[in-house]
mmCIF file of N, CA and C in Angstrom:
data_model
loop_
_atom_site.group_PDB
_atom_site.id
_atom_site.type_symbol
_atom_site.label_atom_id
_atom_site.label_comp_id
_atom_site.label_asym_id
_atom_site.label_seq_id
_atom_site.Cartn_x
_atom_site.Cartn_y
_atom_site.Cartn_z
ATOM 1 N N MET A 15 0.838 -1.191 0.000
ATOM 2 C CA MET A 15 0.000 0.000 0.000
ATOM 3 C C MET A 15 0.877 1.245 0.000
ATOM 4 N N TYR A 16 0.491 2.253 -0.759
ATOM 5 C CA TYR A 16 1.243 3.496 -0.864
ATOM 6 C C TYR A 16 1.087 4.285 0.429
ATOM 7 N N SER A 17 2.212 4.746 0.991
ATOM 8 C CA SER A 17 2.134 5.391 2.299
ATOM 9 C C SER A 17 2.666 6.819 2.332
ATOM 10 N N ALA A 18 3.229 7.323 1.244
ATOM 11 C CA ALA A 18 3.750 8.690 1.256
ATOM 12 C C ALA A 18 2.601 9.684 1.403
ATOM 13 N N LYS A 19 2.861 10.716 2.173
ATOM 14 C CA LYS A 19 1.842 11.735 2.409
ATOM 15 C C LYS A 19 1.571 12.513 1.112
ATOM 16 N N PRO A 20 0.306 12.621 0.714
ATOM 17 C CA PRO A 20 -0.023 13.368 -0.510
ATOM 18 C C PRO A 20 0.399 14.834 -0.400
ATOM 19 N N ILE A 21 0.766 15.403 -1.514
ATOM 20 C CA ILE A 21 1.096 16.827 -1.579
ATOM 21 C C ILE A 21 -0.056 17.519 -2.288
ATOM 22 N N ILE A 22 -0.704 18.413 -1.572
ATOM 23 C CA ILE A 22 -1.858 19.121 -2.118
ATOM 24 C C ILE A 22 -1.545 20.613 -2.097
ATOM 25 N N ARG A 23 -1.541 21.218 -3.278
ATOM 26 C CA ARG A 23 -1.298 22.651 -3.407
ATOM 27 C C ARG A 23 -2.307 23.223 -4.396
ATOM 28 N N THR A 24 -2.576 24.497 -4.270
ATOM 29 C CA THR A 24 -3.434 25.177 -5.238
ATOM 30 C C THR A 24 -2.633 25.462 -6.509
ATOM 31 N N ASP A 25 -3.339 25.774 -7.582
ATOM 32 C CA ASP A 25 -2.649 26.156 -8.811
ATOM 33 C C ASP A 25 -1.746 27.362 -8.578
ATOM 34 N N GLU A 26 -2.204 28.307 -7.802
ATOM 35 C CA GLU A 26 -1.387 29.492 -7.516
ATOM 36 C C GLU A 26 -0.101 29.114 -6.787
ATOM 37 N N GLU A 27 -0.181 28.186 -5.841
ATOM 38 C CA GLU A 27 1.027 27.729 -5.144
ATOM 39 C C GLU A 27 1.979 27.031 -6.110
ATOM 40 N N TRP A 28 1.440 26.166 -6.987
ATOM 41 C CA TRP A 28 2.292 25.488 -7.969
ATOM 42 C C TRP A 28 2.936 26.502 -8.909
ATOM 43 N N LYS A 29 2.208 27.544 -9.305
ATOM 44 C CA LYS A 29 2.757 28.555 -10.216
ATOM 45 C C LYS A 29 3.956 29.276 -9.613
ATOM 46 N N HIS A 30 3.981 29.414 -8.294
ATOM 47 C CA HIS A 30 5.110 30.069 -7.625
ATOM 48 C C HIS A 30 6.313 29.145 -7.510
ATOM 49 N N ILE A 31 6.099 27.849 -7.604
ATOM 50 C CA ILE A 31 7.168 26.863 -7.447
ATOM 51 C C ILE A 31 7.745 26.425 -8.792
ATOM 52 N N LEU A 32 6.883 26.232 -9.777
ATOM 53 C CA LEU A 32 7.272 25.632 -11.055
ATOM 54 C C LEU A 32 7.484 26.669 -12.149
ATOM 55 N N SER A 33 8.300 26.322 -13.119
ATOM 56 C CA SER A 33 8.438 27.178 -14.302
ATOM 57 C C SER A 33 7.117 27.133 -15.073
ATOM 58 N N PRO A 34 6.842 28.129 -15.907
ATOM 59 C CA PRO A 34 5.595 28.110 -16.684
ATOM 60 C C PRO A 34 5.441 26.855 -17.551
ATOM 61 N N ASP A 35 6.524 26.392 -18.162
ATOM 62 C CA ASP A 35 6.432 25.194 -19.006
ATOM 63 C C ASP A 35 6.119 23.948 -18.191
ATOM 64 N N VAL A 36 6.777 23.789 -17.049
ATOM 65 C CA VAL A 36 6.502 22.626 -16.192
ATOM 66 C C VAL A 36 5.072 22.698 -15.676
ATOM 67 N N PHE A 37 4.615 23.873 -15.285
ATOM 68 C CA PHE A 37 3.240 24.025 -14.813
ATOM 69 C C PHE A 37 2.247 23.607 -15.900
ATOM 70 N N ARG A 38 2.452 24.063 -17.128
ATOM 71 C CA ARG A 38 1.543 23.750 -18.236
ATOM 72 C C ARG A 38 1.465 22.245 -18.480
ATOM 73 N N VAL A 39 2.602 21.562 -18.466
ATOM 74 C CA VAL A 39 2.607 20.129 -18.747
ATOM 75 C C VAL A 39 2.160 19.324 -17.531
ATOM 76 N N ALA A 40 2.801 19.545 -16.385
ATOM 77 C CA ALA A 40 2.554 18.700 -15.208
ATOM 78 C C ALA A 40 1.249 19.007 -14.484
ATOM 79 N N ARG A 41 0.852 20.254 -14.446
ATOM 80 C CA ARG A 41 -0.339 20.612 -13.673
ATOM 81 C C ARG A 41 -1.575 20.805 -14.556
ATOM 82 N N GLN A 42 -1.378 21.050 -15.866
ATOM 83 C CA GLN A 42 -2.509 21.276 -16.764
ATOM 84 C C GLN A 42 -2.600 20.207 -17.857
ATOM 85 N N SER A 43 -1.939 19.088 -17.653
ATOM 86 C CA SER A 43 -1.988 17.939 -18.577
ATOM 87 C C SER A 43 -1.568 18.290 -19.996
ATOM 88 N N GLY A 44 -0.546 19.133 -20.108
ATOM 89 C CA GLY A 44 -0.027 19.478 -21.423
ATOM 90 C C GLY A 44 0.904 18.402 -21.962
ATOM 91 N N THR A 45 1.361 18.608 -23.178
ATOM 92 C CA THR A 45 2.322 17.704 -23.804
ATOM 93 C C THR A 45 3.405 18.543 -24.459
ATOM 94 N N GLU A 46 4.661 18.213 -24.174
ATOM 95 C CA GLU A 46 5.759 18.913 -24.836
ATOM 96 C C GLU A 46 5.921 18.361 -26.254
ATOM 97 N N PRO A 47 6.422 19.167 -27.183
ATOM 98 C CA PRO A 47 6.628 18.667 -28.546
ATOM 99 C C PRO A 47 7.626 17.503 -28.558
ATOM 100 N N PRO A 48 7.436 16.536 -29.454
ATOM 101 C CA PRO A 48 8.380 15.421 -29.523
ATOM 102 C C PRO A 48 9.790 15.914 -29.848
ATOM 103 N N PHE A 49 10.783 15.222 -29.317
ATOM 104 C CA PHE A 49 12.211 15.495 -29.519
ATOM 105 C C PHE A 49 12.652 16.833 -28.933
ATOM 106 N N SER A 50 11.820 17.476 -28.112
ATOM 107 C CA SER A 50 12.180 18.770 -27.531
ATOM 108 C C SER A 50 12.642 18.659 -26.084
ATOM 109 N N GLY A 51 12.315 17.585 -25.404
ATOM 110 C CA GLY A 51 12.617 17.451 -23.985
ATOM 111 C C GLY A 51 14.058 17.052 -23.715
ATOM 112 N N ILE A 52 14.573 17.486 -22.577
ATOM 113 C CA ILE A 52 15.976 17.226 -22.242
ATOM 114 C C ILE A 52 16.266 15.750 -21.991
ATOM 115 N N TYR A 53 15.259 14.944 -21.727
ATOM 116 C CA TYR A 53 15.497 13.529 -21.441
ATOM 117 C C TYR A 53 15.167 12.603 -22.610
ATOM 118 N N ALA A 54 14.721 13.146 -23.723
ATOM 119 C CA ALA A 54 14.360 12.299 -24.867
ATOM 120 C C ALA A 54 15.548 11.474 -25.347
ATOM 121 N N ASP A 55 16.743 12.059 -25.324
ATOM 122 C CA ASP A 55 17.942 11.360 -25.795
ATOM 123 C C ASP A 55 19.008 11.313 -24.701
ATOM 124 N N CYS A 56 18.593 11.291 -23.461
ATOM 125 C CA CYS A 56 19.511 11.268 -22.318
ATOM 126 C C CYS A 56 19.852 9.822 -21.966
ATOM 127 N N HIS A 57 21.146 9.567 -21.744
ATOM 128 C CA HIS A 57 21.590 8.216 -21.409
ATOM 129 C C HIS A 57 22.275 8.160 -20.045
ATOM 130 N N ASP A 58 22.113 9.196 -19.227
ATOM 131 C CA ASP A 58 22.698 9.213 -17.887
ATOM 132 C C ASP A 58 22.013 8.182 -17.003
ATOM 133 N N GLU A 59 22.789 7.613 -16.076
ATOM 134 C CA GLU A 59 22.225 6.638 -15.144
ATOM 135 C C GLU A 59 21.691 7.346 -13.914
ATOM 136 N N GLY A 60 20.572 6.871 -13.438
ATOM 137 C CA GLY A 60 19.976 7.442 -12.246
ATOM 138 C C GLY A 60 18.514 7.074 -12.143
ATOM 139 N N VAL A 61 17.806 7.868 -11.381
ATOM 140 C CA VAL A 61 16.373 7.646 -11.216
ATOM 141 C C VAL A 61 15.643 8.922 -11.636
ATOM 142 N N TYR A 62 14.589 8.738 -12.399
ATOM 143 C CA TYR A 62 13.761 9.857 -12.829
ATOM 144 C C TYR A 62 12.673 10.068 -11.785
ATOM 145 N N ALA A 63 12.624 11.280 -11.253
ATOM 146 C CA ALA A 63 11.667 11.629 -10.208
ATOM 147 C C ALA A 63 10.641 12.608 -10.765
ATOM 148 N N CYS A 64 9.557 12.778 -10.037
ATOM 149 C CA CYS A 64 8.539 13.760 -10.397
ATOM 150 C C CYS A 64 9.147 15.162 -10.278
ATOM 151 N N ALA A 65 8.979 15.987 -11.293
ATOM 152 C CA ALA A 65 9.506 17.347 -11.272
ATOM 153 C C ALA A 65 8.813 18.212 -10.225
ATOM 154 N N CYS A 66 7.617 17.824 -9.807
ATOM 155 C CA CYS A 66 6.862 18.618 -8.843
ATOM 156 C C CYS A 66 7.162 18.241 -7.394
ATOM 157 N N CYS A 67 7.258 16.943 -7.108
ATOM 158 C CA CYS A 67 7.372 16.522 -5.699
ATOM 159 C C CYS A 67 8.558 15.610 -5.404
ATOM 160 N N LYS A 68 9.319 15.238 -6.430
ATOM 161 C CA LYS A 68 10.533 14.413 -6.290
ATOM 162 C C LYS A 68 10.275 12.947 -5.959
ATOM 163 N N THR A 69 9.051 12.465 -6.079
ATOM 164 C CA THR A 69 8.776 11.035 -5.911
ATOM 165 C C THR A 69 9.517 10.271 -7.004
ATOM 166 N N HIS A 70 10.213 9.209 -6.629
ATOM 167 C CA HIS A 70 10.935 8.395 -7.607
ATOM 168 C C HIS A 70 9.941 7.643 -8.483
ATOM 169 N N LEU A 71 10.127 7.755 -9.800
ATOM 170 C CA LEU A 71 9.159 7.200 -10.745
ATOM 171 C C LEU A 71 9.726 6.111 -11.652
ATOM 172 N N PHE A 72 10.908 6.348 -12.251
ATOM 173 C CA PHE A 72 11.463 5.418 -13.237
ATOM 174 C C PHE A 72 12.974 5.308 -13.083
ATOM 175 N N PHE A 73 13.496 4.096 -13.241
ATOM 176 C CA PHE A 73 14.940 3.880 -13.268
ATOM 177 C C PHE A 73 15.450 4.052 -14.696
ATOM 178 N N SER A 74 16.651 4.617 -14.829
ATOM 179 C CA SER A 74 17.241 4.783 -16.163
ATOM 180 C C SER A 74 17.432 3.440 -16.867
ATOM 181 N N GLY A 75 17.651 2.373 -16.113
ATOM 182 C CA GLY A 75 17.811 1.047 -16.705
ATOM 183 C C GLY A 75 16.563 0.528 -17.395
ATOM 184 N N ASP A 76 15.414 1.123 -17.091
ATOM 185 C CA ASP A 76 14.151 0.728 -17.726
ATOM 186 C C ASP A 76 13.760 1.673 -18.864
ATOM 187 N N LYS A 77 14.662 2.610 -19.201
ATOM 188 C CA LYS A 77 14.418 3.566 -20.284
ATOM 189 C C LYS A 77 14.851 2.931 -21.602
ATOM 190 N N PHE A 78 14.098 3.189 -22.663
ATOM 191 C CA PHE A 78 14.458 2.665 -23.977
ATOM 192 C C PHE A 78 14.082 3.674 -25.054
ATOM 193 N N ASP A 79 14.705 3.538 -26.216
ATOM 194 C CA ASP A 79 14.428 4.431 -27.338
ATOM 195 C C ASP A 79 13.214 3.908 -28.094
ATOM 196 N N SER A 80 12.104 4.592 -27.935
ATOM 197 C CA SER A 80 10.861 4.178 -28.597
ATOM 198 C C SER A 80 10.712 4.807 -29.979
ATOM 199 N N GLY A 81 11.598 5.768 -30.290
ATOM 200 C CA GLY A 81 11.504 6.457 -31.571
ATOM 201 C C GLY A 81 10.405 7.497 -31.632
ATOM 202 N N THR A 82 9.768 7.773 -30.498
ATOM 203 C CA THR A 82 8.636 8.702 -30.470
ATOM 204 C C THR A 82 9.040 10.146 -30.201
ATOM 205 N N GLY A 83 10.245 10.351 -29.638
ATOM 206 C CA GLY A 83 10.673 11.694 -29.277
ATOM 207 C C GLY A 83 10.382 12.059 -27.841
ATOM 208 N N TRP A 84 9.838 11.129 -27.068
ATOM 209 C CA TRP A 84 9.614 11.328 -25.643
ATOM 210 C C TRP A 84 10.362 10.244 -24.875
ATOM 211 N N PRO A 85 10.834 10.552 -23.668
ATOM 212 C CA PRO A 85 11.474 9.493 -22.880
ATOM 213 C C PRO A 85 10.465 8.384 -22.591
ATOM 214 N N SER A 86 10.881 7.154 -22.835
ATOM 215 C CA SER A 86 9.986 6.005 -22.668
ATOM 216 C C SER A 86 10.614 4.979 -21.737
ATOM 217 N N PHE A 87 9.777 4.384 -20.908
ATOM 218 C CA PHE A 87 10.217 3.420 -19.901
ATOM 219 C C PHE A 87 9.335 2.183 -19.977
ATOM 220 N N SER A 88 9.905 1.045 -19.609
ATOM 221 C CA SER A 88 9.144 -0.205 -19.659
ATOM 222 C C SER A 88 8.304 -0.434 -18.411
ATOM 223 N N ARG A 89 8.653 0.244 -17.317
ATOM 224 C CA ARG A 89 7.894 0.078 -16.073
ATOM 225 C C ARG A 89 8.296 1.167 -15.079
ATOM 226 N N PRO A 90 7.434 1.454 -14.111
ATOM 227 C CA PRO A 90 7.784 2.416 -13.059
ATOM 228 C C PRO A 90 8.657 1.758 -11.990
ATOM 229 N N VAL A 91 9.300 2.588 -11.172
ATOM 230 C CA VAL A 91 10.087 2.108 -10.033
ATOM 231 C C VAL A 91 9.242 1.161 -9.192
ATOM 232 N N HIS A 92 8.041 1.595 -8.882
ATOM 233 C CA HIS A 92 7.073 0.782 -8.139
ATOM 234 C C HIS A 92 5.687 1.186 -8.630
ATOM 235 N N PRO A 93 4.812 0.220 -8.864
ATOM 236 C CA PRO A 93 3.483 0.573 -9.379
ATOM 237 C C PRO A 93 2.704 1.518 -8.474
ATOM 238 N N ASP A 94 2.995 1.516 -7.185
ATOM 239 C CA ASP A 94 2.272 2.395 -6.263
ATOM 240 C C ASP A 94 2.701 3.857 -6.372
ATOM 241 N N ASN A 95 3.806 4.154 -7.074
ATOM 242 C CA ASN A 95 4.254 5.539 -7.200
ATOM 243 C C ASN A 95 3.521 6.295 -8.304
ATOM 244 N N THR A 96 2.808 5.555 -9.142
ATOM 245 C CA THR A 96 2.038 6.174 -10.223
ATOM 246 C C THR A 96 0.589 5.714 -10.131
ATOM 247 N N GLU A 97 -0.289 6.451 -10.782
ATOM 248 C CA GLU A 97 -1.668 5.996 -10.921
ATOM 249 C C GLU A 97 -2.110 6.238 -12.351
ATOM 250 N N LEU A 98 -3.021 5.409 -12.795
ATOM 251 C CA LEU A 98 -3.480 5.432 -14.180
ATOM 252 C C LEU A 98 -4.937 5.863 -14.250
ATOM 253 N N HIS A 99 -5.244 6.696 -15.248
ATOM 254 C CA HIS A 99 -6.612 7.176 -15.462
ATOM 255 C C HIS A 99 -6.923 7.162 -16.950
ATOM 256 N N GLU A 100 -8.173 6.881 -17.282
ATOM 257 C CA GLU A 100 -8.594 6.960 -18.680
ATOM 258 C C GLU A 100 -8.585 8.413 -19.122
ATOM 259 N N ASP A 101 -8.040 8.657 -20.295
ATOM 260 C CA ASP A 101 -7.963 9.995 -20.876
ATOM 261 C C ASP A 101 -8.611 9.940 -22.254
ATOM 262 N N SER A 102 -9.758 10.584 -22.401
ATOM 263 C CA SER A 102 -10.462 10.570 -23.682
ATOM 264 C C SER A 102 -10.363 11.918 -24.399
ATOM 265 N N SER A 103 -9.333 12.689 -24.076
ATOM 266 C CA SER A 103 -9.140 13.976 -24.746
ATOM 267 C C SER A 103 -8.584 13.762 -26.154
ATOM 268 N N LEU A 104 -8.650 14.775 -26.958
ATOM 269 C CA LEU A 104 -8.109 14.775 -28.324
ATOM 270 C C LEU A 104 -8.734 13.715 -29.225
ATOM 271 N N GLY A 105 -9.952 13.300 -28.910
ATOM 272 C CA GLY A 105 -10.675 12.373 -29.758
ATOM 273 C C GLY A 105 -10.178 10.941 -29.745
ATOM 274 N N MET A 106 -9.422 10.567 -28.727
ATOM 275 C CA MET A 106 -8.937 9.189 -28.615
ATOM 276 C C MET A 106 -8.944 8.767 -27.154
ATOM 277 N N VAL A 107 -8.935 7.473 -26.916
ATOM 278 C CA VAL A 107 -8.892 6.959 -25.551
ATOM 279 C C VAL A 107 -7.483 6.454 -25.273
ATOM 280 N N ARG A 108 -6.871 7.039 -24.236
ATOM 281 C CA ARG A 108 -5.521 6.652 -23.824
ATOM 282 C C ARG A 108 -5.528 6.456 -22.321
ATOM 283 N N THR A 109 -4.417 5.961 -21.800
ATOM 284 C CA THR A 109 -4.269 5.806 -20.359
ATOM 285 C C THR A 109 -3.241 6.815 -19.871
ATOM 286 N N GLU A 110 -3.711 7.776 -19.086
ATOM 287 C CA GLU A 110 -2.854 8.818 -18.534
ATOM 288 C C GLU A 110 -2.112 8.285 -17.316
ATOM 289 N N VAL A 111 -0.854 8.712 -17.165
ATOM 290 C CA VAL A 111 -0.041 8.348 -16.006
ATOM 291 C C VAL A 111 0.154 9.595 -15.155
ATOM 292 N N LEU A 112 -0.187 9.475 -13.863
ATOM 293 C CA LEU A 112 -0.022 10.567 -12.905
ATOM 294 C C LEU A 112 0.930 10.150 -11.799
ATOM 295 N N CYS A 113 1.591 11.124 -11.189
ATOM 296 C CA CYS A 113 2.333 10.880 -9.957
ATOM 297 C C CYS A 113 1.295 10.679 -8.855
ATOM 298 N N ARG A 114 1.387 9.580 -8.154
ATOM 299 C CA ARG A 114 0.393 9.304 -7.111
ATOM 300 C C ARG A 114 0.459 10.336 -5.983
ATOM 301 N N ARG A 115 1.643 10.822 -5.665
ATOM 302 C CA ARG A 115 1.792 11.707 -4.507
ATOM 303 C C ARG A 115 1.223 13.113 -4.736
ATOM 304 N N CYS A 116 1.486 13.699 -5.910
ATOM 305 C CA CYS A 116 1.052 15.090 -6.129
ATOM 306 C C CYS A 116 0.092 15.254 -7.302
ATOM 307 N N LYS A 117 -0.237 14.143 -7.969
ATOM 308 C CA LYS A 117 -1.185 14.136 -9.096
ATOM 309 C C LYS A 117 -0.671 14.886 -10.325
ATOM 310 N N ALA A 118 0.649 15.012 -10.470
ATOM 311 C CA ALA A 118 1.214 15.636 -11.668
ATOM 312 C C ALA A 118 0.964 14.748 -12.878
ATOM 313 N N HIS A 119 0.633 15.363 -13.991
ATOM 314 C CA HIS A 119 0.507 14.646 -15.266
ATOM 315 C C HIS A 119 1.916 14.328 -15.750
ATOM 316 N N LEU A 120 2.180 13.037 -15.986
ATOM 317 C CA LEU A 120 3.498 12.604 -16.435
ATOM 318 C C LEU A 120 3.521 12.291 -17.925
ATOM 319 N N GLY A 121 2.463 11.702 -18.423
ATOM 320 C CA GLY A 121 2.387 11.278 -19.818
ATOM 321 C C GLY A 121 1.319 10.217 -19.965
ATOM 322 N N HIS A 122 1.580 9.229 -20.832
ATOM 323 C CA HIS A 122 0.619 8.155 -21.093
ATOM 324 C C HIS A 122 1.344 6.823 -21.178
ATOM 325 N N VAL A 123 0.614 5.744 -20.962
ATOM 326 C CA VAL A 123 1.178 4.399 -21.096
ATOM 327 C C VAL A 123 0.452 3.671 -22.221
ATOM 328 N N PHE A 124 1.238 2.934 -23.009
ATOM 329 C CA PHE A 124 0.718 2.195 -24.158
ATOM 330 C C PHE A 124 1.186 0.747 -24.071
ATOM 331 N N ASP A 125 0.502 -0.138 -24.764
ATOM 332 C CA ASP A 125 0.844 -1.563 -24.698
ATOM 333 C C ASP A 125 1.673 -2.021 -25.898
ATOM 334 N N ASP A 126 2.510 -1.127 -26.425
ATOM 335 C CA ASP A 126 3.352 -1.466 -27.576
ATOM 336 C C ASP A 126 4.844 -1.403 -27.244
ATOM 337 N N GLY A 127 5.182 -1.631 -25.978
ATOM 338 C CA GLY A 127 6.566 -1.566 -25.529
ATOM 339 C C GLY A 127 7.292 -2.892 -25.660
ATOM 340 N N PRO A 128 8.516 -2.942 -25.146
ATOM 341 C CA PRO A 128 9.338 -4.156 -25.260
ATOM 342 C C PRO A 128 8.870 -5.267 -24.324
ATOM 343 N N LEU A 129 9.257 -6.470 -24.651
ATOM 344 C CA LEU A 129 8.981 -7.618 -23.779
ATOM 345 C C LEU A 129 9.840 -7.503 -22.525
ATOM 346 N N PRO A 130 9.488 -8.062 -21.400
ATOM 347 C CA PRO A 130 8.470 -9.089 -21.253
ATOM 348 C C PRO A 130 7.057 -8.549 -21.027
ATOM 349 N N ASP A 131 6.915 -7.306 -20.579
ATOM 350 C CA ASP A 131 5.583 -6.799 -20.234
ATOM 351 C C ASP A 131 4.884 -6.074 -21.378
ATOM 352 N N GLY A 132 5.649 -5.589 -22.346
ATOM 353 C CA GLY A 132 5.060 -4.920 -23.499
ATOM 354 C C GLY A 132 4.517 -3.531 -23.233
ATOM 355 N N MET A 133 4.946 -2.898 -22.137
ATOM 356 C CA MET A 133 4.424 -1.575 -21.800
ATOM 357 C C MET A 133 5.414 -0.484 -22.216
ATOM 358 N N ARG A 134 4.858 0.655 -22.641
ATOM 359 C CA ARG A 134 5.661 1.836 -22.976
ATOM 360 C C ARG A 134 5.094 3.026 -22.215
ATOM 361 N N TYR A 135 5.800 3.420 -21.171
ATOM 362 C CA TYR A 135 5.431 4.607 -20.408
ATOM 363 C C TYR A 135 6.070 5.793 -21.125
ATOM 364 N N CYS A 136 5.278 6.526 -21.869
ATOM 365 C CA CYS A 136 5.728 7.638 -22.701
ATOM 366 C C CYS A 136 5.554 8.927 -21.895
ATOM 367 N N MET A 137 6.664 9.477 -21.393
ATOM 368 C CA MET A 137 6.614 10.565 -20.434
ATOM 369 C C MET A 137 7.068 11.890 -21.041
ATOM 370 N N ASN A 138 6.661 12.969 -20.435
ATOM 371 C CA ASN A 138 7.131 14.302 -20.791
ATOM 372 C C ASN A 138 8.384 14.608 -19.979
ATOM 373 N N SER A 139 9.449 15.052 -20.637
ATOM 374 C CA SER A 139 10.661 15.440 -19.912
ATOM 375 C C SER A 139 10.362 16.517 -18.875
ATOM 376 N N LEU A 140 9.467 17.438 -19.208
ATOM 377 C CA LEU A 140 9.153 18.534 -18.291
ATOM 378 C C LEU A 140 8.518 18.057 -16.992
ATOM 379 N N SER A 141 7.966 16.864 -16.970
ATOM 380 C CA SER A 141 7.352 16.319 -15.756
ATOM 381 C C SER A 141 8.339 15.524 -14.915
ATOM 382 N N LEU A 142 9.573 15.397 -15.407
ATOM 383 C CA LEU A 142 10.571 14.569 -14.740
ATOM 384 C C LEU A 142 11.773 15.376 -14.287
ATOM 385 N N SER A 143 12.502 14.813 -13.338
ATOM 386 C CA SER A 143 13.751 15.367 -12.844
ATOM 387 C C SER A 143 14.703 14.197 -12.640
ATOM 388 N N LEU A 144 15.844 14.203 -13.309
ATOM 389 C CA LEU A 144 16.784 13.090 -13.220
ATOM 390 C C LEU A 144 17.735 13.270 -12.050
ATOM 391 N N VAL A 145 17.741 12.307 -11.145
ATOM 392 C CA VAL A 145 18.701 12.269 -10.048
ATOM 393 C C VAL A 145 19.796 11.318 -10.509
ATOM 394 N N VAL A 146 20.972 11.864 -10.831
ATOM 395 C CA VAL A 146 22.071 11.085 -11.385
ATOM 396 C C VAL A 146 22.710 10.248 -10.290
ATOM 397 N N CYS A 147 23.055 9.002 -10.624
ATOM 398 C CA CYS A 147 23.687 8.091 -9.662
ATOM 399 C C CYS A 147 24.937 8.726 -9.066
ATOM 400 N N GLY A 148 25.099 8.582 -7.763
ATOM 401 C CA GLY A 148 26.291 9.065 -7.082
ATOM 402 C C GLY A 148 26.279 10.535 -6.747
ATOM 403 N N THR A 149 25.144 11.207 -6.951
ATOM 404 C CA THR A 149 25.055 12.624 -6.607
ATOM 405 C C THR A 149 23.866 12.843 -5.688
ATOM 406 N N GLN A 150 23.893 13.929 -4.985
ATOM 407 C CA GLN A 150 22.776 14.295 -4.127
ATOM 408 C C GLN A 150 21.852 15.275 -4.833
ATOM 409 N N SER A 151 22.385 15.965 -5.841
ATOM 410 C CA SER A 151 21.566 16.957 -6.530
ATOM 411 C C SER A 151 20.880 16.324 -7.721
ATOM 412 N N SER A 152 19.889 17.016 -8.229
ATOM 413 C CA SER A 152 19.168 16.505 -9.389
ATOM 414 C C SER A 152 19.222 17.521 -10.509
ATOM 415 N N ASP A 153 19.181 17.017 -11.713
ATOM 416 C CA ASP A 153 19.047 17.836 -12.906
ATOM 417 C C ASP A 153 17.550 18.065 -13.033
ATOM 418 N N THR A 154 17.087 19.276 -12.785
ATOM 419 C CA THR A 154 15.652 19.440 -12.588
ATOM 420 C C THR A 154 15.020 20.477 -13.494
ATOM 421 N N ASN A 155 13.760 20.283 -13.742
ATOM 422 C CA ASN A 155 12.917 21.230 -14.464
ATOM 423 C C ASN A 155 12.057 22.018 -13.479
ATOM 424 N N MET A 156 12.161 21.718 -12.186
ATOM 425 C CA MET A 156 11.152 22.130 -11.224
ATOM 426 C C MET A 156 11.043 23.635 -11.017
ATOM 427 N N SER A 157 12.103 24.274 -10.601
ATOM 428 C CA SER A 157 11.969 25.643 -10.132
ATOM 429 C C SER A 157 12.048 26.651 -11.267
ATOM 430 N N LYS A 158 11.567 27.837 -10.983
ATOM 431 C CA LYS A 158 11.608 28.908 -11.967
ATOM 432 C C LYS A 158 13.044 29.295 -12.285
ATOM 433 N N SER A 159 13.927 29.173 -11.307
ATOM 434 C CA SER A 159 15.312 29.581 -11.507
ATOM 435 C C SER A 159 16.182 28.466 -12.056
ATOM 436 N N GLY A 160 15.657 27.223 -12.084
ATOM 437 C CA GLY A 160 16.460 26.102 -12.536
ATOM 438 C C GLY A 160 17.280 25.498 -11.420
ATOM 439 N N ARG A 161 17.158 26.068 -10.209
ATOM 440 C CA ARG A 161 17.855 25.535 -9.041
ATOM 441 C C ARG A 161 16.832 25.169 -7.996
ATOM 442 N N GLU A 162 17.176 24.186 -7.172
ATOM 443 C CA GLU A 162 16.244 23.789 -6.110
ATOM 444 C C GLU A 162 16.503 24.603 -4.871
#
């Protein structure tokens, strides 16, 4: 069972914490253009965390090149760190992936990924923050200044 305390903030509070681009994608369910995100072609080792609340979401070892222009992962760090919701926007039915702790929009999951599970978690770079192995700091999209 998921036990982390939920983070609940108003849109105004998030706007003071996040850059406008991160707010648009993570808090308003936006999508960054393909091949534009800093993690689309990133091969650094570490853990990808939520850009809003730093919950660990995906290991770099589960990242793969899907050819879509968005960072793609075969599975989350733990299924309890994310939640899935039906998304029928844009005239299609997809499965939206949210951070369970702060409800940030991360991207969508599809069933056309690699074996053994066949899942492709197609995420927005703006919704993620890479914590590189062996460091305490993270390469982040979170703050307006680019620093935590």
